[in-house]
Amino acid sequence: MAAEVKKEIQLEIAHLLFIDVVGYSKLLVNEQIELMQELNRIVRGTECFREAEASGKLIRLPTGDGMVLLFFRSPEQPARCALEISQVLRSQTHIQLRMGIHSGPVNQVVDVNDQMNIAGAGINVGQRVMDCGDAGHI
């Protein structure tokens, strides 16, 4: 049996913002596409997103009916971003989000598509935190 070389896992503390569209699966496919395009525009338009992206300290992962943003500088970044998104959504009642914030350890992995991805307890707990909320809650 060939000797396996194990790489040392490098953990980083990420500050995560999970975003989930409430009622997404009840929408028609074209409505899902339009809604996600609008949500992407709103998220990309926030100041905290632009700052983190410009610094190279932001990872964005789609989740099908939402996304997770991983910030690496400050635990305040996901909270600021969630508040900015909430302020924009006050005038757009057709989009209902649930958001969760968490800080925890993550590591880079290669996924089934041979692409860089993120895993770890930070992701797992962050998802559970978001699931505790309902529409309009952070």
mmCIF file of N, CA and C in Angstrom:
data_model
loop_
_atom_site.group_PDB
_atom_site.id
_atom_site.type_symbol
_atom_site.label_atom_id
_atom_site.label_comp_id
_atom_site.label_asym_id
_atom_site.label_seq_id
_atom_site.Cartn_x
_atom_site.Cartn_y
_atom_site.Cartn_z
ATOM 1 N N MET A 1 0.842 -1.177 0.000
ATOM 2 C CA MET A 1 0.000 0.000 0.000
ATOM 3 C C MET A 1 0.887 1.239 0.000
ATOM 4 N N ALA A 2 0.622 2.151 -0.886
ATOM 5 C CA ALA A 2 1.428 3.361 -1.000
ATOM 6 C C ALA A 2 1.233 4.248 0.222
ATOM 7 N N ALA A 3 2.328 4.867 0.625
ATOM 8 C CA ALA A 3 2.252 5.781 1.770
ATOM 9 C C ALA A 3 1.493 7.036 1.364
ATOM 10 N N GLU A 4 0.571 7.434 2.207
ATOM 11 C CA GLU A 4 -0.210 8.637 1.927
ATOM 12 C C GLU A 4 0.431 9.826 2.623
ATOM 13 N N VAL A 5 0.528 10.916 1.903
ATOM 14 C CA VAL A 5 1.058 12.142 2.476
ATOM 15 C C VAL A 5 -0.122 12.975 2.948
ATOM 16 N N LYS A 6 -0.120 13.286 4.228
ATOM 17 C CA LYS A 6 -1.213 14.083 4.779
ATOM 18 C C LYS A 6 -0.752 15.519 4.926
ATOM 19 N N LYS A 7 -1.536 16.425 4.387
ATOM 20 C CA LYS A 7 -1.243 17.842 4.541
ATOM 21 C C LYS A 7 -1.778 18.307 5.882
ATOM 22 N N GLU A 8 -1.051 19.216 6.481
ATOM 23 C CA GLU A 8 -1.514 19.791 7.737
ATOM 24 C C GLU A 8 -2.685 20.727 7.453
ATOM 25 N N ILE A 9 -3.744 20.554 8.209
ATOM 26 C CA ILE A 9 -4.923 21.408 8.034
ATOM 27 C C ILE A 9 -4.615 22.780 8.607
ATOM 28 N N GLN A 10 -4.854 23.799 7.814
ATOM 29 C CA GLN A 10 -4.629 25.168 8.259
ATOM 30 C C GLN A 10 -5.971 25.826 8.522
ATOM 31 N N LEU A 11 -6.259 26.032 9.788
ATOM 32 C CA LEU A 11 -7.513 26.662 10.178
ATOM 33 C C LEU A 11 -7.340 28.168 10.261
ATOM 34 N N GLU A 12 -8.390 28.866 9.870
ATOM 35 C CA GLU A 12 -8.470 30.314 10.033
ATOM 36 C C GLU A 12 -9.786 30.609 10.724
ATOM 37 N N ILE A 13 -9.830 31.705 11.448
ATOM 38 C CA ILE A 13 -11.093 32.139 12.025
ATOM 39 C C ILE A 13 -11.777 33.046 11.007
ATOM 40 N N ALA A 14 -12.963 32.643 10.603
ATOM 41 C CA ALA A 14 -13.760 33.435 9.661
ATOM 42 C C ALA A 14 -14.958 34.004 10.405
ATOM 43 N N HIS A 15 -15.402 35.143 9.931
ATOM 44 C CA HIS A 15 -16.602 35.795 10.463
ATOM 45 C C HIS A 15 -17.636 35.692 9.350
ATOM 46 N N LEU A 16 -18.676 34.893 9.594
ATOM 47 C CA LEU A 16 -19.586 34.473 8.533
ATOM 48 C C LEU A 16 -20.931 35.164 8.600
ATOM 49 N N LEU A 17 -21.460 35.443 7.419
ATOM 50 C CA LEU A 17 -22.837 35.911 7.275
ATOM 51 C C LEU A 17 -23.543 34.934 6.349
ATOM 52 N N PHE A 18 -24.470 34.173 6.912
ATOM 53 C CA PHE A 18 -25.319 33.285 6.122
ATOM 54 C C PHE A 18 -26.580 34.042 5.742
ATOM 55 N N ILE A 19 -26.974 33.943 4.479
ATOM 56 C CA ILE A 19 -28.179 34.605 3.971
ATOM 57 C C ILE A 19 -29.025 33.551 3.269
ATOM 58 N N ASP A 20 -30.300 33.491 3.627
ATOM 59 C CA ASP A 20 -31.217 32.494 3.084
ATOM 60 C C ASP A 20 -32.503 33.196 2.665
ATOM 61 N N VAL A 21 -32.974 32.908 1.466
ATOM 62 C CA VAL A 21 -34.237 33.470 0.987
ATOM 63 C C VAL A 21 -35.374 32.615 1.533
ATOM 64 N N VAL A 22 -36.245 33.229 2.315
ATOM 65 C CA VAL A 22 -37.392 32.528 2.899
ATOM 66 C C VAL A 22 -38.416 32.262 1.795
ATOM 67 N N GLY A 23 -38.892 31.035 1.695
ATOM 68 C CA GLY A 23 -39.896 30.670 0.704
ATOM 69 C C GLY A 23 -39.359 30.467 -0.698
ATOM 70 N N TYR A 24 -38.052 30.354 -0.836
ATOM 71 C CA TYR A 24 -37.413 30.230 -2.151
ATOM 72 C C TYR A 24 -37.954 29.042 -2.948
ATOM 73 N N SER A 25 -38.105 27.904 -2.307
ATOM 74 C CA SER A 25 -38.520 26.691 -3.025
ATOM 75 C C SER A 25 -39.962 26.760 -3.518
ATOM 76 N N LYS A 26 -40.742 27.703 -3.013
ATOM 77 C CA LYS A 26 -42.131 27.853 -3.454
ATOM 78 C C LYS A 26 -42.253 28.736 -4.694
ATOM 79 N N LEU A 27 -41.147 29.366 -5.085
ATOM 80 C CA LEU A 27 -41.160 30.256 -6.245
ATOM 81 C C LEU A 27 -41.003 29.467 -7.538
ATOM 82 N N LEU A 28 -41.508 30.038 -8.625
ATOM 83 C CA LEU A 28 -41.264 29.470 -9.949
ATOM 84 C C LEU A 28 -39.790 29.647 -10.291
ATOM 85 N N VAL A 29 -39.277 28.826 -11.191
ATOM 86 C CA VAL A 29 -37.858 28.856 -11.531
ATOM 87 C C VAL A 29 -37.426 30.240 -11.999
ATOM 88 N N ASN A 30 -38.209 30.869 -12.876
ATOM 89 C CA ASN A 30 -37.817 32.198 -13.360
ATOM 90 C C ASN A 30 -37.844 33.228 -12.227
ATOM 91 N N GLU A 31 -38.750 33.060 -11.261
ATOM 92 C CA GLU A 31 -38.792 33.961 -10.103
ATOM 93 C C GLU A 31 -37.567 33.745 -9.209
ATOM 94 N N GLN A 32 -37.144 32.496 -9.071
ATOM 95 C CA GLN A 32 -35.942 32.200 -8.289
ATOM 96 C C GLN A 32 -34.720 32.872 -8.908
ATOM 97 N N ILE A 33 -34.597 32.766 -10.218
ATOM 98 C CA ILE A 33 -33.454 33.354 -10.922
ATOM 99 C C ILE A 33 -33.449 34.863 -10.752
ATOM 100 N N GLU A 34 -34.588 35.505 -10.978
ATOM 101 C CA GLU A 34 -34.683 36.961 -10.846
ATOM 102 C C GLU A 34 -34.395 37.410 -9.418
ATOM 103 N N LEU A 35 -34.936 36.687 -8.452
ATOM 104 C CA LEU A 35 -34.732 37.054 -7.058
ATOM 105 C C LEU A 35 -33.259 36.941 -6.667
ATOM 106 N N MET A 36 -32.586 35.875 -7.086
ATOM 107 C CA MET A 36 -31.173 35.713 -6.754
ATOM 108 C C MET A 36 -30.312 36.769 -7.439
ATOM 109 N N GLN A 37 -30.672 37.152 -8.659
ATOM 110 C CA GLN A 37 -29.938 38.226 -9.327
ATOM 111 C C GLN A 37 -30.089 39.533 -8.555
ATOM 112 N N GLU A 38 -31.294 39.806 -8.082
ATOM 113 C CA GLU A 38 -31.531 41.025 -7.314
ATOM 114 C C GLU A 38 -30.806 40.976 -5.967
ATOM 115 N N LEU A 39 -30.855 39.831 -5.303
ATOM 116 C CA LEU A 39 -30.147 39.695 -4.030
ATOM 117 C C LEU A 39 -28.643 39.878 -4.228
ATOM 118 N N ASN A 40 -28.089 39.283 -5.266
ATOM 119 C CA ASN A 40 -26.660 39.455 -5.559
ATOM 120 C C ASN A 40 -26.323 40.925 -5.763
ATOM 121 N N ARG A 41 -27.171 41.637 -6.487
ATOM 122 C CA ARG A 41 -26.945 43.068 -6.726
ATOM 123 C C ARG A 41 -26.959 43.839 -5.406
ATOM 124 N N ILE A 42 -27.924 43.532 -4.551
ATOM 125 C CA ILE A 42 -28.038 44.221 -3.257
ATOM 126 C C ILE A 42 -26.803 43.952 -2.401
ATOM 127 N N VAL A 43 -26.410 42.689 -2.302
ATOM 128 C CA VAL A 43 -25.262 42.321 -1.469
ATOM 129 C C VAL A 43 -23.993 42.966 -2.004
ATOM 130 N N ARG A 44 -23.769 42.874 -3.314
ATOM 131 C CA ARG A 44 -22.566 43.472 -3.915
ATOM 132 C C ARG A 44 -22.535 44.983 -3.751
ATOM 133 N N GLY A 45 -23.698 45.596 -3.597
ATOM 134 C CA GLY A 45 -23.779 47.045 -3.454
ATOM 135 C C GLY A 45 -23.497 47.557 -2.059
ATOM 136 N N THR A 46 -23.373 46.671 -1.080
ATOM 137 C CA THR A 46 -23.123 47.139 0.285
ATOM 138 C C THR A 46 -21.678 47.589 0.436
ATOM 139 N N GLU A 47 -21.493 48.575 1.282
ATOM 140 C CA GLU A 47 -20.159 49.124 1.519
ATOM 141 C C GLU A 47 -19.223 48.077 2.126
ATOM 142 N N CYS A 48 -19.736 47.310 3.082
ATOM 143 C CA CYS A 48 -18.876 46.313 3.741
ATOM 144 C C CYS A 48 -18.419 45.241 2.752
ATOM 145 N N PHE A 49 -19.282 44.845 1.834
ATOM 146 C CA PHE A 49 -18.920 43.856 0.817
ATOM 147 C C PHE A 49 -17.820 44.414 -0.074
ATOM 148 N N ARG A 50 -18.018 45.637 -0.560
ATOM 149 C CA ARG A 50 -17.028 46.248 -1.461
ATOM 150 C C ARG A 50 -15.674 46.416 -0.776
ATOM 151 N N GLU A 51 -15.687 46.831 0.502
ATOM 152 C CA GLU A 51 -14.430 46.999 1.245
ATOM 153 C C GLU A 51 -13.699 45.668 1.409
ATOM 154 N N ALA A 52 -14.427 44.639 1.813
ATOM 155 C CA ALA A 52 -13.813 43.326 2.023
ATOM 156 C C ALA A 52 -13.301 42.745 0.709
ATOM 157 N N GLU A 53 -14.061 42.936 -0.351
ATOM 158 C CA GLU A 53 -13.644 42.433 -1.659
ATOM 159 C C GLU A 53 -12.379 43.148 -2.130
ATOM 160 N N ALA A 54 -12.327 44.461 -1.940
ATOM 161 C CA ALA A 54 -11.162 45.239 -2.362
ATOM 162 C C ALA A 54 -9.905 44.831 -1.585
ATOM 163 N N SER A 55 -10.077 44.435 -0.333
ATOM 164 C CA SER A 55 -8.930 44.038 0.489
ATOM 165 C C SER A 55 -8.494 42.598 0.221
ATOM 166 N N GLY A 56 -9.298 41.856 -0.547
ATOM 167 C CA GLY A 56 -8.984 40.458 -0.817
ATOM 168 C C GLY A 56 -9.291 39.537 0.346
ATOM 169 N N LYS A 57 -10.057 40.021 1.304
ATOM 170 C CA LYS A 57 -10.374 39.243 2.506
ATOM 171 C C LYS A 57 -11.854 38.890 2.555
ATOM 172 N N LEU A 58 -12.388 38.363 1.452
ATOM 173 C CA LEU A 58 -13.788 37.970 1.377
ATOM 174 C C LEU A 58 -13.896 36.713 0.522
ATOM 175 N N ILE A 59 -14.625 35.741 1.023
ATOM 176 C CA ILE A 59 -14.954 34.556 0.232
ATOM 177 C C ILE A 59 -16.464 34.493 0.138
ATOM 178 N N ARG A 60 -16.962 34.269 -1.079
ATOM 179 C CA ARG A 60 -18.408 34.180 -1.331
ATOM 180 C C ARG A 60 -18.732 32.772 -1.787
ATOM 181 N N LEU A 61 -19.728 32.179 -1.139
ATOM 182 C CA LEU A 61 -20.152 30.838 -1.529
ATOM 183 C C LEU A 61 -21.657 30.822 -1.745
ATOM 184 N N PRO A 62 -22.105 30.374 -2.919
ATOM 185 C CA PRO A 62 -23.550 30.227 -3.127
ATOM 186 C C PRO A 62 -24.060 29.015 -2.356
ATOM 187 N N THR A 63 -25.299 29.093 -1.904
ATOM 188 C CA THR A 63 -25.903 27.974 -1.167
ATOM 189 C C THR A 63 -27.191 27.498 -1.818
ATOM 190 N N GLY A 64 -27.439 27.899 -3.039
ATOM 191 C CA GLY A 64 -28.667 27.500 -3.733
ATOM 192 C C GLY A 64 -29.767 28.508 -3.528
ATOM 193 N N ASP A 65 -30.226 28.648 -2.287
ATOM 194 C CA ASP A 65 -31.287 29.614 -1.991
ATOM 195 C C ASP A 65 -30.751 30.782 -1.175
ATOM 196 N N GLY A 66 -29.480 31.048 -1.333
ATOM 197 C CA GLY A 66 -28.851 32.157 -0.622
ATOM 198 C C GLY A 66 -27.353 32.130 -0.819
ATOM 199 N N MET A 67 -26.633 32.498 0.238
ATOM 200 C CA MET A 67 -25.176 32.557 0.146
ATOM 201 C C MET A 67 -24.584 32.629 1.537
ATOM 202 N N VAL A 68 -23.292 32.407 1.596
ATOM 203 C CA VAL A 68 -22.539 32.672 2.818
ATOM 204 C C VAL A 68 -21.359 33.548 2.420
ATOM 205 N N LEU A 69 -21.154 34.598 3.196
ATOM 206 C CA LEU A 69 -20.025 35.497 3.009
ATOM 207 C C LEU A 69 -19.071 35.272 4.172
ATOM 208 N N LEU A 70 -17.803 35.047 3.867
ATOM 209 C CA LEU A 70 -16.792 34.838 4.896
ATOM 210 C C LEU A 70 -15.853 36.032 4.909
ATOM 211 N N PHE A 71 -15.835 36.730 6.019
ATOM 212 C CA PHE A 71 -14.963 37.878 6.225
ATOM 213 C C PHE A 71 -13.823 37.431 7.138
ATOM 214 N N PHE A 72 -12.641 38.022 6.965
ATOM 215 C CA PHE A 72 -11.486 37.563 7.733
ATOM 216 C C PHE A 72 -10.801 38.661 8.533
ATOM 217 N N ARG A 73 -11.322 39.857 8.513
ATOM 218 C CA ARG A 73 -10.667 40.946 9.235
ATOM 219 C C ARG A 73 -11.291 41.235 10.586
ATOM 220 N N SER A 74 -12.600 41.387 10.631
ATOM 221 C CA SER A 74 -13.253 41.832 11.859
ATOM 222 C C SER A 74 -14.581 41.111 12.055
ATOM 223 N N PRO A 75 -14.896 40.739 13.290
ATOM 224 C CA PRO A 75 -16.195 40.111 13.543
ATOM 225 C C PRO A 75 -17.363 41.067 13.350
ATOM 226 N N GLU A 76 -17.084 42.347 13.231
ATOM 227 C CA GLU A 76 -18.143 43.328 12.984
ATOM 228 C C GLU A 76 -18.598 43.338 11.532
ATOM 229 N N GLN A 77 -17.765 42.882 10.626
ATOM 230 C CA GLN A 77 -18.086 42.964 9.197
ATOM 231 C C GLN A 77 -19.380 42.256 8.819
ATOM 232 N N PRO A 78 -19.628 41.014 9.236
ATOM 233 C CA PRO A 78 -20.898 40.395 8.844
ATOM 234 C C PRO A 78 -22.107 41.101 9.444
ATOM 235 N N ALA A 79 -21.969 41.631 10.653
ATOM 236 C CA ALA A 79 -23.087 42.360 11.268
ATOM 237 C C ALA A 79 -23.381 43.642 10.498
ATOM 238 N N ARG A 80 -22.332 44.372 10.131
ATOM 239 C CA ARG A 80 -22.520 45.595 9.336
ATOM 240 C C ARG A 80 -23.176 45.270 8.002
ATOM 241 N N CYS A 81 -22.716 44.203 7.371
ATOM 242 C CA CYS A 81 -23.254 43.818 6.071
ATOM 243 C C CYS A 81 -24.726 43.428 6.195
ATOM 244 N N ALA A 82 -25.064 42.653 7.222
ATOM 245 C CA ALA A 82 -26.460 42.246 7.437
ATOM 246 C C ALA A 82 -27.350 43.461 7.653
ATOM 247 N N LEU A 83 -26.870 44.428 8.412
ATOM 248 C CA LEU A 83 -27.660 45.645 8.645
ATOM 249 C C LEU A 83 -27.838 46.446 7.361
ATOM 250 N N GLU A 84 -26.779 46.553 6.563
ATOM 251 C CA GLU A 84 -26.891 47.266 5.282
ATOM 252 C C GLU A 84 -27.906 46.587 4.368
ATOM 253 N N ILE A 85 -27.852 45.278 4.293
ATOM 254 C CA ILE A 85 -28.799 44.530 3.456
ATOM 255 C C ILE A 85 -30.220 44.742 3.964
ATOM 256 N N SER A 86 -30.406 44.670 5.275
ATOM 257 C CA SER A 86 -31.738 44.865 5.869
ATOM 258 C C SER A 86 -32.300 46.240 5.555
ATOM 259 N N GLN A 87 -31.450 47.256 5.584
ATOM 260 C CA GLN A 87 -31.910 48.614 5.284
ATOM 261 C C GLN A 87 -32.398 48.724 3.846
ATOM 262 N N VAL A 88 -31.689 48.105 2.913
ATOM 263 C CA VAL A 88 -32.114 48.132 1.513
ATOM 264 C C VAL A 88 -33.437 47.389 1.349
ATOM 265 N N LEU A 89 -33.589 46.280 2.053
ATOM 266 C CA LEU A 89 -34.781 45.441 1.895
ATOM 267 C C LEU A 89 -36.043 46.052 2.492
ATOM 268 N N ARG A 90 -35.909 47.069 3.315
ATOM 269 C CA ARG A 90 -37.102 47.717 3.879
ATOM 270 C C ARG A 90 -38.029 48.236 2.788
ATOM 271 N N SER A 91 -37.451 48.629 1.672
ATOM 272 C CA SER A 91 -38.260 49.159 0.569
ATOM 273 C C SER A 91 -38.620 48.079 -0.451
ATOM 274 N N GLN A 92 -38.183 46.849 -0.220
ATOM 275 C CA GLN A 92 -38.425 45.760 -1.170
ATOM 276 C C GLN A 92 -39.050 44.581 -0.429
ATOM 277 N N THR A 93 -40.331 44.685 -0.182
ATOM 278 C CA THR A 93 -41.015 43.700 0.656
ATOM 279 C C THR A 93 -41.161 42.325 -0.003
ATOM 280 N N HIS A 94 -40.879 42.213 -1.290
ATOM 281 C CA HIS A 94 -41.011 40.915 -1.955
ATOM 282 C C HIS A 94 -39.834 39.977 -1.670
ATOM 283 N N ILE A 95 -38.776 40.492 -1.055
ATOM 284 C CA ILE A 95 -37.640 39.646 -0.686
ATOM 285 C C ILE A 95 -37.632 39.498 0.833
ATOM 286 N N GLN A 96 -37.765 38.262 1.283
ATOM 287 C CA GLN A 96 -37.726 37.982 2.715
ATOM 288 C C GLN A 96 -36.501 37.121 2.996
ATOM 289 N N LEU A 97 -35.637 37.612 3.866
ATOM 290 C CA LEU A 97 -34.411 36.892 4.197
ATOM 291 C C LEU A 97 -34.372 36.503 5.661
ATOM 292 N N ARG A 98 -33.645 35.436 5.916
ATOM 293 C CA ARG A 98 -33.217 35.098 7.275
ATOM 294 C C ARG A 98 -31.689 35.125 7.190
ATOM 295 N N MET A 99 -31.052 35.721 8.186
ATOM 296 C CA MET A 99 -29.595 35.825 8.181
ATOM 297 C C MET A 99 -29.038 35.344 9.511
ATOM 298 N N GLY A 100 -27.874 34.741 9.457
ATOM 299 C CA GLY A 100 -27.190 34.272 10.657
ATOM 300 C C GLY A 100 -25.739 34.699 10.638
ATOM 301 N N ILE A 101 -25.239 35.071 11.801
ATOM 302 C CA ILE A 101 -23.859 35.538 11.946
ATOM 303 C C ILE A 101 -23.140 34.626 12.936
ATOM 304 N N HIS A 102 -21.906 34.282 12.591
ATOM 305 C CA HIS A 102 -21.115 33.420 13.467
ATOM 306 C C HIS A 102 -19.638 33.620 13.141
ATOM 307 N N SER A 103 -18.789 33.427 14.123
ATOM 308 C CA SER A 103 -17.341 33.390 13.916
ATOM 309 C C SER A 103 -16.842 32.022 14.346
ATOM 310 N N GLY A 104 -15.997 31.426 13.523
ATOM 311 C CA GLY A 104 -15.485 30.112 13.874
ATOM 312 C C GLY A 104 -14.420 29.639 12.912
ATOM 313 N N PRO A 105 -13.798 28.507 13.232
ATOM 314 C CA PRO A 105 -12.701 27.990 12.414
ATOM 315 C C PRO A 105 -13.188 27.392 11.095
ATOM 316 N N VAL A 106 -12.454 27.713 10.037
ATOM 317 C CA VAL A 106 -12.722 27.158 8.711
ATOM 318 C C VAL A 106 -11.392 26.751 8.085
ATOM 319 N N ASN A 107 -11.474 25.901 7.096
ATOM 320 C CA ASN A 107 -10.280 25.513 6.351
ATOM 321 C C ASN A 107 -10.642 25.327 4.884
ATOM 322 N N GLN A 108 -9.628 25.482 4.044
ATOM 323 C CA GLN A 108 -9.841 25.295 2.615
ATOM 324 C C GLN A 108 -9.811 23.811 2.290
ATOM 325 N N VAL A 109 -10.700 23.416 1.390
ATOM 326 C CA VAL A 109 -10.762 22.042 0.906
ATOM 327 C C VAL A 109 -10.945 22.075 -0.607
ATOM 328 N N VAL A 110 -10.674 20.963 -1.246
ATOM 329 C CA VAL A 110 -10.968 20.819 -2.670
ATOM 330 C C VAL A 110 -12.263 20.030 -2.751
ATOM 331 N N ASP A 111 -13.259 20.600 -3.446
ATOM 332 C CA ASP A 111 -14.574 19.959 -3.490
ATOM 333 C C ASP A 111 -14.667 18.938 -4.625
ATOM 334 N N VAL A 112 -15.839 18.390 -4.810
ATOM 335 C CA VAL A 112 -16.081 17.342 -5.797
ATOM 336 C C VAL A 112 -15.823 17.826 -7.230
ATOM 337 N N ASN A 113 -15.867 19.146 -7.445
ATOM 338 C CA ASN A 113 -15.589 19.723 -8.761
ATOM 339 C C ASN A 113 -14.127 20.132 -8.916
ATOM 340 N N ASP A 114 -13.282 19.702 -7.993
ATOM 341 C CA ASP A 114 -11.867 20.085 -7.969
ATOM 342 C C ASP A 114 -11.680 21.589 -7.842
ATOM 343 N N GLN A 115 -12.605 22.234 -7.156
ATOM 344 C CA GLN A 115 -12.533 23.672 -6.908
ATOM 345 C C GLN A 115 -12.235 23.919 -5.434
ATOM 346 N N MET A 116 -11.581 25.053 -5.144
ATOM 347 C CA MET A 116 -11.344 25.432 -3.765
ATOM 348 C C MET A 116 -12.683 25.736 -3.110
ATOM 349 N N ASN A 117 -12.863 25.246 -1.899
ATOM 350 C CA ASN A 117 -14.085 25.493 -1.150
ATOM 351 C C ASN A 117 -13.706 25.628 0.315
ATOM 352 N N ILE A 118 -14.683 25.882 1.145
ATOM 353 C CA ILE A 118 -14.452 26.095 2.572
ATOM 354 C C ILE A 118 -15.264 25.080 3.365
ATOM 355 N N ALA A 119 -14.682 24.566 4.429
ATOM 356 C CA ALA A 119 -15.371 23.631 5.323
ATOM 357 C C ALA A 119 -14.963 23.970 6.752
ATOM 358 N N GLY A 120 -15.568 23.283 7.690
ATOM 359 C CA GLY A 120 -15.166 23.438 9.080
ATOM 360 C C GLY A 120 -16.321 23.759 10.001
ATOM 361 N N ALA A 121 -16.015 23.746 11.282
ATOM 362 C CA ALA A 121 -17.034 23.985 12.301
ATOM 363 C C ALA A 121 -17.675 25.357 12.151
ATOM 364 N N GLY A 122 -16.919 26.345 11.709
ATOM 365 C CA GLY A 122 -17.482 27.684 11.524
ATOM 366 C C GLY A 122 -18.647 27.681 10.549
ATOM 367 N N ILE A 123 -18.500 26.941 9.463
ATOM 368 C CA ILE A 123 -19.571 26.815 8.471
ATOM 369 C C ILE A 123 -20.757 26.063 9.069
ATOM 370 N N ASN A 124 -20.492 24.956 9.705
ATOM 371 C CA ASN A 124 -21.566 24.118 10.242
ATOM 372 C C ASN A 124 -22.392 24.844 11.292
ATOM 373 N N VAL A 125 -21.726 25.491 12.241
ATOM 374 C CA VAL A 125 -22.446 26.200 13.297
ATOM 375 C C VAL A 125 -23.150 27.430 12.731
ATOM 376 N N GLY A 126 -22.498 28.133 11.812
ATOM 377 C CA GLY A 126 -23.120 29.310 11.195
ATOM 378 C C GLY A 126 -24.437 28.977 10.518
ATOM 379 N N GLN A 127 -24.481 27.858 9.827
ATOM 380 C CA GLN A 127 -25.720 27.410 9.181
ATOM 381 C C GLN A 127 -26.807 27.169 10.222
ATOM 382 N N ARG A 128 -26.445 26.539 11.314
ATOM 383 C CA ARG A 128 -27.430 26.256 12.373
ATOM 384 C C ARG A 128 -27.933 27.533 13.032
ATOM 385 N N VAL A 129 -27.042 28.498 13.214
ATOM 386 C CA VAL A 129 -27.449 29.785 13.790
ATOM 387 C C VAL A 129 -28.495 30.438 12.898
ATOM 388 N N MET A 130 -28.239 30.466 11.589
ATOM 389 C CA MET A 130 -29.195 31.071 10.662
ATOM 390 C C MET A 130 -30.527 30.339 10.704
ATOM 391 N N ASP A 131 -30.491 29.029 10.774
ATOM 392 C CA ASP A 131 -31.721 28.235 10.773
ATOM 393 C C ASP A 131 -32.616 28.522 11.978
ATOM 394 N N CYS A 132 -32.060 29.111 13.025
ATOM 395 C CA CYS A 132 -32.863 29.443 14.218
ATOM 396 C C CYS A 132 -33.774 30.643 13.977
ATOM 397 N N GLY A 133 -33.474 31.438 12.970
ATOM 398 C CA GLY A 133 -34.258 32.644 12.712
ATOM 399 C C GLY A 133 -35.379 32.403 11.733
ATOM 400 N N ASP A 134 -36.171 33.441 11.540
ATOM 401 C CA ASP A 134 -37.206 33.394 10.514
ATOM 402 C C ASP A 134 -37.132 34.678 9.703
ATOM 403 N N ALA A 135 -38.090 34.891 8.842
ATOM 404 C CA ALA A 135 -38.055 36.017 7.906
ATOM 405 C C ALA A 135 -37.820 37.337 8.637
ATOM 406 N N GLY A 136 -36.867 38.091 8.128
ATOM 407 C CA GLY A 136 -36.595 39.418 8.657
ATOM 408 C C GLY A 136 -35.681 39.457 9.857
ATOM 409 N N HIS A 137 -35.188 38.321 10.300
ATOM 410 C CA HIS A 137 -34.338 38.295 11.485
ATOM 411 C C HIS A 137 -32.875 38.070 11.138
ATOM 412 N N ILE A 138 -32.024 38.681 11.933
ATOM 413 C CA ILE A 138 -30.576 38.462 11.840
ATOM 414 C C ILE A 138 -30.187 37.697 13.095
#
